[in-house]
mmCIF file of C-alpha atoms in Angstrom:
data_model
loop_
_atom_site.group_PDB
_atom_site.id
_atom_site.type_symbol
_atom_site.label_atom_id
_atom_site.label_comp_id
_atom_site.label_asym_id
_atom_site.label_seq_id
_atom_site.Cartn_x
_atom_site.Cartn_y
_atom_site.Cartn_z
ATOM 1 C CA MET A 9 31.700 129.763 270.268
ATOM 2 C CA SER A 10 30.601 132.222 272.860
ATOM 3 C CA THR A 11 27.532 132.498 275.068
ATOM 4 C CA SER A 12 26.593 133.960 278.413
ATOM 5 C CA HIS A 13 28.486 131.109 280.059
ATOM 6 C CA THR A 14 31.718 132.141 278.438
ATOM 7 C CA SER A 15 34.116 134.174 280.510
ATOM 8 C CA ASN A 16 36.617 136.411 278.810
ATOM 9 C CA ILE A 17 38.276 137.499 281.996
ATOM 10 C CA GLY A 18 41.827 136.347 281.996
ATOM 11 C CA ASN A 19 43.772 137.779 284.832
ATOM 12 C CA SER A 20 46.768 135.557 285.246
ATOM 13 C CA ALA A 21 48.517 135.766 288.578
ATOM 14 C CA GLN A 22 45.377 136.728 290.502
ATOM 15 C CA ASP A 23 43.669 133.430 289.695
ATOM 16 C CA ARG A 24 43.318 130.919 292.494
ATOM 17 C CA ILE A 25 44.167 127.521 291.042
ATOM 18 C CA LEU A 26 43.391 124.103 292.470
ATOM 19 C CA VAL A 27 44.766 120.824 291.154
ATOM 20 C CA VAL A 28 42.214 118.008 291.434
ATOM 21 C CA ILE A 29 43.456 114.419 291.311
ATOM 22 C CA PRO A 30 40.890 111.593 291.310
ATOM 23 C CA ALA A 31 42.393 108.405 292.712
ATOM 24 C CA PHE A 32 41.259 104.814 293.071
ATOM 25 C CA ASN A 33 43.780 102.391 294.595
ATOM 26 C CA GLU A 34 46.751 104.525 293.538
ATOM 27 C CA ALA A 35 48.773 104.334 296.765
ATOM 28 C CA GLY A 36 51.886 103.437 294.784
ATOM 29 C CA SER A 37 51.964 106.626 292.723
ATOM 30 C CA VAL A 38 49.701 109.309 294.187
ATOM 31 C CA GLY A 39 52.282 110.547 296.704
ATOM 32 C CA LYS A 40 54.899 111.250 294.040
ATOM 33 C CA VAL A 41 52.342 112.976 291.786
ATOM 34 C CA VAL A 42 51.193 115.238 294.632
ATOM 35 C CA ARG A 43 54.759 116.089 295.678
ATOM 36 C CA ASP A 44 55.748 116.870 292.063
ATOM 37 C CA VAL A 45 52.736 119.127 291.514
ATOM 38 C CA ILE A 46 53.370 121.082 294.708
ATOM 39 C CA ARG A 47 57.127 121.326 294.060
ATOM 40 C CA LEU A 48 56.807 122.360 290.404
ATOM 41 C CA THR A 49 53.738 124.610 290.533
ATOM 42 C CA GLY A 50 53.079 125.587 294.142
ATOM 43 C CA HIS A 51 49.347 125.113 293.578
ATOM 44 C CA PRO A 52 47.260 123.411 296.267
ATOM 45 C CA VAL A 53 46.231 119.846 295.478
ATOM 46 C CA VAL A 54 43.093 117.992 296.468
ATOM 47 C CA VAL A 55 42.963 114.244 295.983
ATOM 48 C CA ILE A 56 39.519 112.712 295.681
ATOM 49 C CA ASP A 57 39.776 109.185 297.013
ATOM 50 C CA ASP A 58 37.140 107.143 295.177
ATOM 51 C CA LYS A 59 36.620 104.612 297.979
ATOM 52 C CA SER A 60 40.048 103.008 297.563
ATOM 53 C CA ILE A 61 40.846 99.873 299.515
ATOM 54 C CA ASP A 62 44.552 100.675 299.812
ATOM 55 C CA ASN A 63 46.408 103.573 301.478
ATOM 56 C CA THR A 64 45.729 106.121 298.728
ATOM 57 C CA ALA A 65 44.256 108.699 301.110
ATOM 58 C CA ASP A 66 47.101 108.399 303.651
ATOM 59 C CA GLU A 67 49.775 108.599 300.955
ATOM 60 C CA ALA A 68 48.154 111.684 299.438
ATOM 61 C CA ARG A 69 47.850 113.400 302.845
ATOM 62 C CA ALA A 70 51.450 112.588 303.699
ATOM 63 C CA ALA A 71 52.546 114.152 300.411
ATOM 64 C CA GLY A 72 50.788 117.414 301.272
ATOM 65 C CA ALA A 73 47.429 117.127 299.534
ATOM 66 C CA ASP A 74 44.016 117.791 300.950
ATOM 67 C CA VAL A 75 41.954 114.633 300.683
ATOM 68 C CA ILE A 76 38.227 114.210 300.177
ATOM 69 C CA GLN A 77 37.073 110.634 300.707
ATOM 70 C CA LEU A 78 33.968 109.427 298.898
ATOM 71 C CA HIS A 79 31.641 106.938 300.571
ATOM 72 C CA ILE A 80 30.148 105.579 297.350
ATOM 73 C CA ARG A 81 32.357 104.640 294.401
ATOM 74 C CA HIS A 82 31.595 107.432 291.916
ATOM 75 C CA GLY A 83 33.992 106.531 289.115
ATOM 76 C CA ALA A 84 36.590 108.847 287.643
ATOM 77 C CA TRP A 85 34.196 111.565 286.556
ATOM 78 C CA GLY A 86 32.220 111.609 289.826
ATOM 79 C CA ALA A 87 35.471 112.011 291.723
ATOM 80 C CA VAL A 88 36.611 114.859 289.474
ATOM 81 C CA GLN A 89 33.200 116.502 289.816
ATOM 82 C CA THR A 90 33.511 116.365 293.603
ATOM 83 C CA GLY A 91 36.809 118.227 293.315
ATOM 84 C CA MET A 92 35.176 120.818 291.066
ATOM 85 C CA ARG A 93 32.322 121.289 293.524
ATOM 86 C CA TYR A 94 34.838 121.738 296.326
ATOM 87 C CA ALA A 95 36.813 124.254 294.232
ATOM 88 C CA LEU A 96 33.703 126.307 293.470
ATOM 89 C CA GLN A 97 32.674 126.362 297.138
ATOM 90 C CA SER A 98 36.201 127.356 298.153
ATOM 91 C CA GLY A 99 36.390 130.247 295.678
ATOM 92 C CA TYR A 100 38.955 128.870 293.221
ATOM 93 C CA ASP A 101 39.007 130.361 289.708
ATOM 94 C CA ILE A 102 40.596 127.500 287.798
ATOM 95 C CA VAL A 103 40.709 123.745 288.302
ATOM 96 C CA VAL A 104 43.368 121.529 286.754
ATOM 97 C CA THR A 105 42.534 117.811 286.650
ATOM 98 C CA MET A 106 45.169 115.148 286.272
ATOM 99 C CA ASP A 107 45.567 111.422 286.871
ATOM 100 C CA ALA A 108 47.239 109.903 289.921
ATOM 101 C CA ASP A 109 49.167 107.291 287.923
ATOM 102 C CA GLU A 110 52.050 109.520 286.749
ATOM 103 C CA GLN A 111 50.764 109.653 283.151
ATOM 104 C CA HIS A 112 50.612 113.432 283.224
ATOM 105 C CA ASP A 113 53.590 115.717 283.643
ATOM 106 C CA PRO A 114 53.021 118.380 286.334
ATOM 107 C CA ALA A 115 55.530 120.593 284.500
ATOM 108 C CA SER A 116 52.945 120.962 281.697
ATOM 109 C CA ILE A 117 50.316 122.497 283.993
ATOM 110 C CA SER A 118 51.532 126.016 283.174
ATOM 111 C CA GLU A 119 51.002 125.288 279.449
ATOM 112 C CA LEU A 120 47.432 124.195 280.137
ATOM 113 C CA LEU A 121 46.795 127.301 282.204
ATOM 114 C CA ALA A 122 48.224 129.800 279.684
ATOM 115 C CA PRO A 123 45.217 129.964 277.281
ATOM 116 C CA LEU A 124 42.797 130.212 280.203
ATOM 117 C CA GLN A 125 44.703 132.965 281.932
ATOM 118 C CA SER A 126 45.114 134.946 278.731
ATOM 119 C CA GLY A 127 41.332 134.771 278.197
ATOM 120 C CA ASN A 128 41.604 132.734 274.974
ATOM 121 C CA ALA A 129 39.726 129.678 276.216
ATOM 122 C CA ASP A 130 37.345 128.449 278.907
ATOM 123 C CA ALA A 131 38.836 124.976 279.058
ATOM 124 C CA ALA A 132 42.131 123.448 277.964
ATOM 125 C CA ILE A 133 42.780 119.794 277.212
ATOM 126 C CA GLY A 134 46.193 118.162 277.332
ATOM 127 C CA LEU A 135 46.626 116.557 273.919
ATOM 128 C CA TYR A 136 48.859 113.550 273.338
ATOM 129 C CA LEU A 137 47.910 111.637 270.222
ATOM 130 C CA GLU A 138 50.804 109.195 270.248
ATOM 131 C CA ARG A 139 49.140 107.206 273.025
ATOM 132 C CA GLY A 140 46.562 104.582 272.268
ATOM 133 C CA SER A 141 46.316 101.494 270.089
ATOM 134 C CA ARG A 142 44.863 101.459 266.554
ATOM 135 C CA LEU A 143 41.566 100.257 267.971
ATOM 136 C CA ARG A 144 41.471 103.124 270.437
ATOM 137 C CA ILE A 145 42.224 105.654 267.700
ATOM 138 C CA PHE A 146 39.466 104.130 265.544
ATOM 139 C CA ALA A 147 37.048 104.391 268.488
ATOM 140 C CA TRP A 148 37.965 108.040 269.053
ATOM 141 C CA GLY A 149 37.399 108.782 265.343
ATOM 142 C CA LEU A 150 33.985 107.138 265.412
ATOM 143 C CA LEU A 151 32.948 109.051 268.537
ATOM 144 C CA ARG A 152 34.204 112.338 267.040
ATOM 145 C CA GLN A 153 32.112 111.751 263.918
ATOM 146 C CA LEU A 154 29.021 110.878 265.928
ATOM 147 C CA SER A 155 29.320 113.813 268.305
ATOM 148 C CA GLY A 156 30.501 116.435 265.831
ATOM 149 C CA LEU A 157 33.259 117.363 268.271
ATOM 150 C CA LYS A 158 36.473 118.790 266.909
ATOM 151 C CA ILE A 159 38.613 117.616 269.799
ATOM 152 C CA GLU A 160 41.445 115.236 268.965
ATOM 153 C CA ASP A 161 42.110 113.648 272.380
ATOM 154 C CA ILE A 162 38.642 113.020 273.745
ATOM 155 C CA THR A 163 39.625 110.902 276.743
ATOM 156 C CA SER A 164 42.487 112.978 278.134
ATOM 157 C CA GLY A 165 42.053 113.531 281.853
ATOM 158 C CA PHE A 166 44.696 116.257 281.889
ATOM 159 C CA ARG A 167 42.557 119.360 281.635
ATOM 160 C CA ALA A 168 42.043 122.862 283.003
ATOM 161 C CA TYR A 169 38.679 124.554 283.457
ATOM 162 C CA LYS A 170 37.661 128.097 284.350
ATOM 163 C CA ARG A 171 35.021 128.871 286.939
ATOM 164 C CA PRO A 172 32.034 129.379 284.558
ATOM 165 C CA THR A 173 32.837 126.010 282.970
ATOM 166 C CA LEU A 174 33.040 124.428 286.413
ATOM 167 C CA GLU A 175 29.536 125.685 287.128
ATOM 168 C CA ILE A 176 28.267 123.888 284.003
ATOM 169 C CA LEU A 177 30.156 120.722 284.879
ATOM 170 C CA THR A 178 28.798 120.540 288.416
ATOM 171 C CA SER A 179 25.201 120.878 287.237
ATOM 172 C CA ARG A 180 22.678 118.099 287.715
ATOM 173 C CA ALA A 181 22.898 117.267 284.008
ATOM 174 C CA ALA A 182 26.602 116.474 284.352
ATOM 175 C CA THR A 183 26.165 114.201 287.350
ATOM 176 C CA LEU A 184 25.204 111.061 285.458
ATOM 177 C CA LEU A 185 28.268 111.059 283.229
ATOM 178 C CA THR A 186 30.693 108.228 283.891
ATOM 179 C CA TYR A 187 33.962 109.473 282.436
ATOM 180 C CA GLN A 188 35.652 112.811 281.968
ATOM 181 C CA ASP A 189 35.453 112.419 278.205
ATOM 182 C CA ILE A 190 32.961 112.916 275.427
ATOM 183 C CA GLY A 191 29.884 113.606 277.576
ATOM 184 C CA VAL A 192 31.728 116.394 279.359
ATOM 185 C CA LEU A 193 32.964 117.811 276.045
ATOM 186 C CA ILE A 194 29.468 117.737 274.514
ATOM 187 C CA LEU A 195 28.077 119.499 277.567
ATOM 188 C CA MET A 196 30.720 122.225 277.266
ATOM 189 C CA LYS A 197 30.279 122.544 273.521
ATOM 190 C CA ASN A 198 26.497 122.857 273.788
ATOM 191 C CA ALA A 199 26.982 125.564 276.444
ATOM 192 C CA GLY A 200 29.185 127.509 274.043
ATOM 193 C CA GLN A 201 32.434 127.005 275.910
ATOM 194 C CA ARG A 202 35.683 127.681 274.080
ATOM 195 C CA ILE A 203 37.807 124.534 274.292
ATOM 196 C CA ILE A 204 41.444 124.458 273.308
ATOM 197 C CA GLU A 205 43.878 121.576 272.968
ATOM 198 C CA VAL A 206 47.444 121.936 274.126
ATOM 199 C CA ASN A 207 50.195 119.507 273.152
ATOM 200 C CA VAL A 208 51.683 117.913 276.262
ATOM 201 C CA PRO A 209 53.902 114.919 276.913
ATOM 202 C CA MET A 210 52.337 111.868 278.571
ATOM 203 C CA TYR A 211 53.933 108.768 280.041
ATOM 204 C CA ASP A 212 52.893 105.163 280.665
ATOM 205 C CA ARG A 213 50.854 104.766 283.835
ATOM 206 C CA LYS A 214 52.889 103.561 286.811
ATOM 207 C CA SER A 215 50.000 101.961 288.676
ATOM 208 C CA GLY A 216 46.359 101.020 288.247
ATOM 209 C CA ILE A 217 44.597 100.221 284.987
ATOM 210 C CA SER A 218 42.538 102.194 282.491
ATOM 211 C CA ARG A 219 39.027 102.623 283.817
ATOM 212 C CA ILE A 220 37.716 102.310 280.260
ATOM 213 C CA TYR A 221 39.928 99.847 278.395
ATOM 214 C CA TYR A 222 40.460 97.086 280.955
ATOM 215 C CA SER A 223 38.395 94.327 279.306
ATOM 216 C CA TRP A 224 36.512 93.675 276.079
ATOM 217 C CA HIS A 225 33.236 93.763 277.944
ATOM 218 C CA ALA A 226 34.157 97.150 279.453
ATOM 219 C CA VAL A 227 35.143 98.500 276.032
ATOM 220 C CA LEU A 228 31.867 97.330 274.464
ATOM 221 C CA THR A 229 29.836 98.813 277.307
ATOM 222 C CA TYR A 230 31.787 102.066 277.075
ATOM 223 C CA MET A 231 31.430 102.313 273.291
ATOM 224 C CA SER A 232 27.718 101.543 273.156
ATOM 225 C CA GLN A 233 26.970 103.871 276.064
ATOM 226 C CA THR A 234 29.076 106.674 274.597
ATOM 227 C CA CYS A 235 27.678 106.268 271.063
ATOM 228 C CA LEU A 236 24.180 106.564 272.501
ATOM 229 C CA LEU A 237 25.231 109.670 274.414
ATOM 230 C CA CYS A 238 26.711 111.227 271.238
ATOM 231 C CA ILE A 239 23.535 110.614 269.249
ATOM 232 C CA SER A 240 21.136 111.789 271.945
ATOM 233 C CA LYS A 241 23.058 114.887 273.005
ATOM 234 C CA VAL A 242 23.837 116.213 269.564
ATOM 235 C CA SER A 243 23.179 119.947 269.336
ATOM 236 C CA LEU A 244 20.295 120.838 267.043
ATOM 237 C CA SER A 245 22.136 123.978 265.886
ATOM 238 C CA TRP A 246 24.957 122.191 264.065
ATOM 239 C CA PRO A 247 28.257 124.072 264.298
ATOM 240 C CA SER A 248 30.421 124.856 261.259
ATOM 241 C CA ARG A 249 32.938 122.099 260.565
ATOM 242 C CA LYS A 250 36.218 123.824 261.192
ATOM 243 C CA LYS A 251 39.487 121.892 261.499
ATOM 244 C CA PRO A 252 40.822 121.913 265.061
ATOM 245 C CA VAL A 253 44.091 123.647 265.666
ATOM 246 C CA ALA A 254 46.437 122.175 268.255
ATOM 247 C CA ASN A 255 47.764 124.890 270.516
ATOM 248 C CA GLY A 256 45.308 127.292 268.932
ATOM 249 C CA VAL A 257 41.844 128.577 269.728
ATOM 250 C CA GLU A 258 38.969 126.694 268.154
ATOM 251 C CA MET B 22 -17.304 80.241 289.222
ATOM 252 C CA ASP B 23 -17.888 82.704 286.376
ATOM 253 C CA TYR B 24 -15.599 85.233 284.716
ATOM 254 C CA GLN B 25 -17.060 88.183 286.636
ATOM 255 C CA THR B 26 -16.470 86.581 290.045
ATOM 256 C CA THR B 27 -12.851 85.682 289.196
ATOM 257 C CA SER B 28 -12.133 89.283 288.129
ATOM 258 C CA ALA B 29 -13.839 90.671 291.212
ATOM 259 C CA ILE B 30 -11.725 88.406 293.483
ATOM 260 C CA ILE B 31 -8.481 89.409 291.707
ATOM 261 C CA ALA B 32 -9.400 93.103 291.982
ATOM 262 C CA PHE B 33 -10.405 92.732 295.628
ATOM 263 C CA LEU B 34 -7.148 90.925 296.497
ATOM 264 C CA SER B 35 -5.070 93.532 294.623
ATOM 265 C CA VAL B 36 -6.668 96.397 296.529
ATOM 266 C CA GLY B 37 -6.156 94.484 299.783
ATOM 267 C CA VAL B 38 -2.458 93.888 299.097
ATOM 268 C CA ILE B 39 -1.921 97.543 298.117
ATOM 269 C CA LEU B 40 -3.668 98.845 301.253
ATOM 270 C CA TRP B 41 -1.580 96.445 303.367
ATOM 271 C CA LEU B 42 1.641 97.709 301.691
ATOM 272 C CA ILE B 43 0.659 101.328 302.429
ATOM 273 C CA ARG B 44 -0.212 100.387 306.015
ATOM 274 C CA LYS B 45 3.235 98.767 306.482
ATOM 275 C CA ASP B 46 4.994 101.790 304.874
ATOM 276 C CA HIS B 47 6.285 99.636 302.021
ATOM 277 C CA LEU B 48 4.506 101.732 299.385
ATOM 278 C CA HIS B 49 4.070 105.488 299.137
ATOM 279 C CA PRO B 50 0.365 106.394 298.782
ATOM 280 C CA ARG B 51 1.158 108.403 295.654
ATOM 281 C CA LYS B 52 2.778 105.380 294.010
ATOM 282 C CA ALA B 53 -0.135 103.203 295.183
ATOM 283 C CA LEU B 54 -2.647 105.265 293.197
ATOM 284 C CA TRP B 55 -1.469 103.617 289.942
ATOM 285 C CA TRP B 56 -1.995 100.132 291.347
ATOM 286 C CA ILE B 57 -5.397 101.017 292.793
ATOM 287 C CA ALA B 58 -6.355 102.274 289.330
ATOM 288 C CA VAL B 59 -5.164 98.960 287.841
ATOM 289 C CA SER B 60 -7.256 97.048 290.362
ATOM 290 C CA ILE B 61 -10.332 99.140 289.528
ATOM 291 C CA ALA B 62 -9.727 98.500 285.822
ATOM 292 C CA ILE B 63 -9.551 94.732 286.465
ATOM 293 C CA ALA B 64 -12.795 94.902 288.435
ATOM 294 C CA LEU B 65 -14.611 96.968 285.789
ATOM 295 C CA LEU B 66 -13.460 94.814 282.883
ATOM 296 C CA GLY B 67 -14.445 91.700 284.821
ATOM 297 C CA LEU B 68 -17.877 93.020 285.771
ATOM 298 C CA PHE B 69 -18.583 94.460 282.325
ATOM 299 C CA PRO B 70 -16.835 92.122 279.831
ATOM 300 C CA LYS B 71 -18.894 93.557 276.983
ATOM 301 C CA THR B 72 -16.772 96.734 277.277
ATOM 302 C CA THR B 73 -13.784 94.846 275.826
ATOM 303 C CA ASP B 74 -15.914 93.481 272.982
ATOM 304 C CA TRP B 75 -17.211 96.974 272.224
ATOM 305 C CA VAL B 76 -13.732 98.571 272.202
ATOM 306 C CA ALA B 77 -12.336 95.699 270.077
ATOM 307 C CA GLY B 78 -15.183 96.146 267.592
ATOM 308 C CA LYS B 79 -14.501 99.888 267.338
ATOM 309 C CA LEU B 80 -10.789 99.277 266.756
ATOM 310 C CA GLY B 81 -11.364 96.479 264.257
ATOM 311 C CA VAL B 82 -9.777 93.768 266.424
ATOM 312 C CA ASP B 83 -11.233 90.321 265.613
ATOM 313 C CA TYR B 84 -10.366 88.616 268.874
ATOM 314 C CA PRO B 85 -11.403 90.958 271.770
ATOM 315 C CA PRO B 86 -9.126 89.525 274.538
ATOM 316 C CA THR B 87 -6.113 90.601 272.411
ATOM 317 C CA ILE B 88 -6.934 94.206 273.153
ATOM 318 C CA LEU B 89 -6.699 93.490 276.885
ATOM 319 C CA PHE B 90 -3.223 91.975 276.537
ATOM 320 C CA VAL B 91 -1.970 94.802 274.319
ATOM 321 C CA VAL B 92 -3.235 97.522 276.678
ATOM 322 C CA ALA B 93 -1.894 95.689 279.747
ATOM 323 C CA PHE B 94 1.507 95.221 278.069
ATOM 324 C CA LEU B 95 1.703 98.879 277.035
ATOM 325 C CA ALA B 96 0.685 100.030 280.525
ATOM 326 C CA LEU B 97 3.424 97.894 282.086
ATOM 327 C CA LEU B 98 5.965 99.166 279.559
ATOM 328 C CA ILE B 99 5.108 102.778 280.413
ATOM 329 C CA LYS B 100 5.283 101.969 284.108
ATOM 330 C CA LEU B 101 8.738 100.385 283.706
ATOM 331 C CA LEU B 102 10.026 103.346 281.715
ATOM 332 C CA ARG B 103 8.737 105.731 284.381
ATOM 333 C CA LEU B 104 10.466 103.614 287.028
ATOM 334 C CA ASP B 105 13.795 103.888 285.210
ATOM 335 C CA ILE B 106 13.335 107.656 284.834
ATOM 336 C CA ALA B 107 12.600 107.961 288.557
ATOM 337 C CA ARG B 108 15.602 105.751 289.418
ATOM 338 C CA THR B 109 17.852 107.941 287.254
ATOM 339 C CA ARG B 110 16.640 111.070 289.040
ATOM 340 C CA GLU B 111 17.205 109.424 292.410
ATOM 341 C CA GLN B 112 20.672 108.302 291.349
ATOM 342 C CA GLN B 113 21.525 111.902 290.431
ATOM 343 C CA THR B 114 20.330 113.094 293.815
ATOM 344 C CA VAL B 115 22.225 110.404 295.707
ATOM 345 C CA LEU B 116 25.453 111.145 293.843
ATOM 346 C CA ILE B 117 25.197 114.887 294.454
ATOM 347 C CA LEU B 118 24.348 114.333 298.128
ATOM 348 C CA SER B 119 27.238 111.906 298.527
ATOM 349 C CA GLN B 120 29.659 114.410 296.981
ATOM 350 C CA ARG B 121 28.371 117.154 299.266
ATOM 351 C CA VAL B 122 28.624 114.959 302.367
ATOM 352 C CA SER B 123 32.253 114.119 301.570
ATOM 353 C CA ILE B 124 33.067 117.803 301.061
ATOM 354 C CA LEU B 125 31.339 118.720 304.335
ATOM 355 C CA GLU B 126 33.331 116.033 306.154
ATOM 356 C CA LYS B 127 36.510 117.525 304.738
ATOM 357 C CA ARG B 128 35.438 120.976 305.953
ATOM 358 C CA LEU B 129 34.669 119.614 309.422
ATOM 359 C CA GLU B 130 38.084 118.017 309.525
ATOM 360 C CA ASP B 131 39.644 121.345 308.498
ATOM 361 C CA ILE B 132 37.739 123.174 311.251
ATOM 362 C CA LYS B 133 38.941 120.603 313.798
ATOM 363 C CA ASN B 134 42.509 121.127 312.604
ATOM 364 C CA ASN B 135 42.107 124.938 312.414
ATOM 365 C CA LYS B 136 42.859 124.803 308.704
ATOM 366 C CA THR B 137 41.457 127.145 306.025
ATOM 367 C CA PRO B 138 41.077 125.994 302.395
#
């Protein structure tokens, strides 16, 4: 997939990289995540505090992150989008997004960055299929069928995006999305972005709860809303059904 | 009191309420145009009830008042849909503005602390 949005420039060490961490009441874990990212990668970190009522912002600052505090609760995607907007304004070339609950391993950031820096992809998604219950895997399968997406891990928040992709994801059309999942992927796919999945390890979250799977009501709302999104946003030029390749270019 | 007078009173009251809302800055004049049009329609249909009979006859509706209810229901449905569309657009704007405000605050803080991103 390649359009005018797609960038083939991959110039490794020159790239300015920003790690964006959305956080909502994650005071117990955000500090460690920030410290680990800085220690292991050296990349600057910005934590987007989604109107937490605990000390998330202070903990993140103390650990060495820049902090942007939202005044309205935007949800996970709105917080990530704020970080992307900030990165674009500040001249960063690549944004890595990861959770503040220690699910994602900062040591895997370099693996996410590799396909972007070599020019093989516009966005990379950290793939970890072992996580998730049977129900969750069934839901992912259903959403994949409805959307026509060939991405295995559609809800992974461990991702890397290049600048042209960031411009698409900070557009007005992307503002109403709730999660960094299928809506974001459909938007990228319809804009011809090359998305790649990279196998990474993931761990159980140390604090907080899933913003999607925390109650049956939330799951039903999420599923019906996302199914509707899949059906309404389907591209009219249907892509060829090619099997996705983990650690390979789609 | 006859049918025409009742309709005229309803229309007159509607226009009065709308003008009062505009006067008190509770309603934007552009949004008020729709409601003024509704009031005029009530007045016209009340003053000329034969219009409904004529339209119903043309459309093959046996009971003319039905046509009034159907049109009124459809008009309200369209209005509600337009309201939701407008609310969605406003929500987008508010979210973008809120994100930008937070980023600007961060930049101000950086300037105060002599820090460059």
